Coordinates of N, CA and C in Angstrom, one line a residue:
M1 N 23.4 -13.7 -8.0 CA 22.3 -12.9 -8.5 C 22.8 -11.5 -8.9
N2 N 22.2 -11.0 -10.0 CA 22.6 -9.7 -10.5 C 22.1 -8.6 -9.5
P3 N 22.9 -7.8 -9.0 CA 22.6 -6.8 -7.9 C 21.5 -5.9 -8.3
K4 N 21.3 -5.7 -9.6 CA 20.2 -4.7 -10.1 C 18.9 -5.5 -9.9
L5 N 18.8 -6.8 -9.9 CA 17.6 -7.5 -9.7 C 17.2 -7.7 -8.2
E6 N 18.1 -7.5 -7.3 CA 17.8 -7.7 -5.8 C 16.6 -7.2 -5.3
P7 N 16.2 -5.9 -5.6 CA 15.0 -5.3 -5.2 C 13.8 -6.0 -5.7
I8 N 13.8 -6.5 -6.8 CA 12.7 -7.3 -7.4 C 12.6 -8.7 -6.7
F9 N 13.6 -9.5 -6.6 CA 13.6 -10.9 -6.1 C 13.5 -10.8 -4.6
G10 N 14.0 -9.7 -3.9 CA 14.0 -9.6 -2.5 C 12.7 -9.0 -1.9
R11 N 11.7 -8.7 -2.8 CA 10.5 -8.1 -2.2 C 9.7 -9.2 -1.5
R12 N 8.8 -8.7 -0.6 CA 8.0 -9.7 0.1 C 6.7 -8.9 0.4
S13 N 5.7 -9.8 0.6 CA 4.4 -9.2 1.0 C 4.2 -9.1 2.5
I14 N 3.8 -8.1 2.9 CA 3.5 -8.0 4.4 C 2.1 -8.0 4.7
R15 N 1.6 -8.8 5.5 CA 0.2 -9.0 5.8 C -0.1 -8.8 7.4
R16 N 0.8 -8.6 8.1 CA 0.7 -8.4 9.6 C 1.2 -7.0 9.9
Y17 N 0.4 -6.2 10.6 CA 0.8 -4.8 10.9 C 0.8 -4.5 12.3
T18 N 1.5 -3.4 12.7 CA 1.3 -2.9 14.0 C 0.3 -1.9 14.0
S19 N -0.3 -1.3 15.2 CA -1.3 -0.3 15.1 C -0.7 1.0 15.2
Q20 N 0.7 1.1 14.9 CA 1.4 2.4 15.1 C 1.0 3.2 13.8
P21 N 0.7 4.5 14.0 CA 0.1 5.2 12.9 C 1.4 5.5 12.0
V22 N 1.1 5.8 10.7 CA 2.1 6.2 9.7 C 2.2 7.5 9.6
D23 N 3.4 8.2 9.7 CA 3.7 9.7 9.6 C 3.2 10.1 8.3
E24 N 2.6 11.4 8.4 CA 2.2 12.1 7.2 C 3.2 12.2 6.1
E25 N 4.4 12.4 6.5 CA 5.5 12.4 5.6 C 5.8 11.1 4.8
D26 N 5.7 10.0 5.5 CA 5.8 8.8 4.9 C 4.7 8.5 4.0
I27 N 3.4 8.9 4.3 CA 2.3 8.7 3.4 C 2.6 9.5 2.1
Q28 N 3.0 10.7 2.3 CA 3.3 11.5 1.0 C 4.4 10.9 0.1
S29 N 5.5 10.4 0.8 CA 6.5 9.5 0.1 C 6.0 8.4 -0.6
L30 N 5.1 7.7 0.0 CA 4.5 6.6 -0.7 C 3.7 6.9 -2.0
L31 N 2.8 8.1 -1.8 CA 1.9 8.6 -2.9 C 2.8 9.1 -4.0
E32 N 4.0 9.8 -3.7 CA 4.9 10.3 -4.7 C 5.5 9.1 -5.5
A33 N 5.8 8.1 -4.9 CA 6.4 6.8 -5.5 C 5.3 6.2 -6.4
A34 N 4.0 6.0 -5.9 CA 3.1 5.4 -6.6 C 2.7 6.2 -7.9
A35 N 2.7 7.5 -7.7 CA 2.5 8.4 -8.8 C 3.4 8.4 -9.9
A36 N 4.7 8.1 -9.5 CA 5.8 8.1 -10.4 C 5.9 6.6 -11.2
A37 N 5.2 5.8 -10.8 CA 5.1 4.5 -11.4 C 4.8 4.6 -12.8
P38 N 5.3 3.7 -13.7 CA 4.9 3.8 -15.1 C 3.4 3.4 -15.3
S39 N 2.9 3.9 -16.4 CA 1.4 3.5 -16.6 C 1.4 3.1 -18.1
A40 N 0.3 2.5 -18.6 CA 0.1 2.0 -20.0 C 0.0 3.2 -20.8
R41 N 0.8 3.2 -21.9 CA 1.0 4.2 -23.0 C 1.1 5.7 -22.4
G42 N 1.7 5.8 -21.2 CA 2.1 7.0 -20.7 C 0.9 7.8 -20.2
C43 N -0.3 7.2 -20.1 CA -1.5 7.7 -19.5 C -1.3 7.5 -18.0
Y44 N -1.9 8.5 -17.3 CA -1.8 8.5 -15.7 C -3.2 8.5 -15.1
P45 N -4.0 7.4 -15.4 CA -5.4 7.5 -14.9 C -5.5 7.1 -13.4
A46 N -4.4 6.8 -12.7 CA -4.5 6.3 -11.4 C -4.9 7.4 -10.4
R47 N -5.7 7.1 -9.5 CA -6.0 8.0 -8.3 C -5.8 7.3 -7.1
F48 N -5.2 7.9 -6.0 CA -5.0 7.1 -4.8 C -5.9 7.8 -3.7
L49 N -6.4 6.8 -3.0 CA -7.3 7.2 -1.8 C -6.6 6.7 -0.6
V50 N -6.3 7.6 0.3 CA -5.6 7.2 1.7 C -6.8 7.0 2.8
I51 N -6.8 5.9 3.3 CA -8.0 5.6 4.2 C -7.3 5.3 5.6
T52 N -7.6 6.2 6.6 CA -7.1 5.9 7.9 C -8.2 5.7 9.0
E53 N -9.4 5.9 8.6 CA -10.5 5.7 9.6 C -10.7 4.2 9.7
R54 N -10.6 3.8 11.1 CA -10.6 2.4 11.5 C -11.9 1.7 11.1
S55 N -13.1 2.4 11.3 CA -14.4 1.7 10.9 C -14.4 1.4 9.4
L56 N -13.9 2.4 8.6 CA -13.9 2.2 7.1 C -12.9 1.1 6.7
L57 N -11.8 1.0 7.3 CA -10.8 -0.1 7.1 C -11.4 -1.4 7.4
N58 N -12.0 -1.5 8.6 CA -12.7 -2.8 8.9 C -13.9 -3.1 8.0
S59 N -14.6 -2.2 7.5 CA -15.7 -2.6 6.5 C -15.1 -3.0 5.3
L60 N -14.0 -2.4 4.7 CA -13.4 -2.8 3.5 C -12.8 -4.2 3.6
A61 N -12.3 -4.5 4.8 CA -11.8 -5.8 5.1 C -12.8 -6.8 4.9
E62 N -14.0 -6.5 5.4 CA -15.2 -7.5 5.2 C -15.5 -7.7 3.8
I63 N -15.5 -6.7 3.0 CA -16.1 -6.8 1.6 C -15.1 -7.0 0.5
L64 N -13.8 -6.7 0.7 CA -12.8 -7.0 -0.3 C -12.3 -8.4 -0.2
P65 N -12.3 -9.1 -1.3 CA -12.0 -10.5 -1.3 C -10.5 -10.8 -0.7
Y66 N -9.6 -9.8 -0.9 CA -8.2 -9.9 -0.4 C -7.8 -8.9 0.5
G67 N -8.9 -8.4 1.2 CA -8.7 -7.3 2.1 C -8.7 -7.5 3.6
S68 N -8.6 -8.8 3.9 CA -8.7 -9.1 5.4 C -7.5 -8.5 6.2
M69 N -6.3 -8.2 5.6 CA -5.3 -7.6 6.3 C -5.6 -6.1 6.8
L70 N -6.6 -5.5 6.2 CA -6.9 -4.2 6.5 C -7.4 -4.0 8.0
K71 N -7.9 -5.1 8.4 CA -8.3 -5.1 10.0 C -7.2 -4.7 11.0
E72 N -6.0 -5.1 10.6 CA -4.9 -4.8 11.3 C -4.0 -3.5 10.9
A73 N -4.2 -3.1 9.6 CA -3.4 -2.1 9.0 C -3.8 -0.8 9.5
P74 N -2.8 0.2 9.8 CA -3.2 1.6 10.2 C -3.7 2.4 9.1
L75 N -3.4 2.0 7.9 CA -4.0 2.7 6.7 C -4.1 1.9 5.5
G76 N -4.9 2.3 4.7 CA -5.0 1.6 3.3 C -4.9 2.7 2.2
I77 N -4.1 2.3 1.1 CA -4.1 3.3 0.0 C -4.6 2.5 -1.2

């Protein structure tokens, strides 16, 4: 395999989480990476919402069709 493609083919989905909180520094790094991702025609319409409140994560898990993993996740972006 081409080493340049390893990150793409080696990626995986994580759907089981620990209850360990995510450090603020790690959250900021994730948001910076997400904001740096390319967008259609160079427009940057994306906005990110960080949710750490357990009751809200549980509510979202109930109403989002693919959000059941939020019941275990320490945060959602």
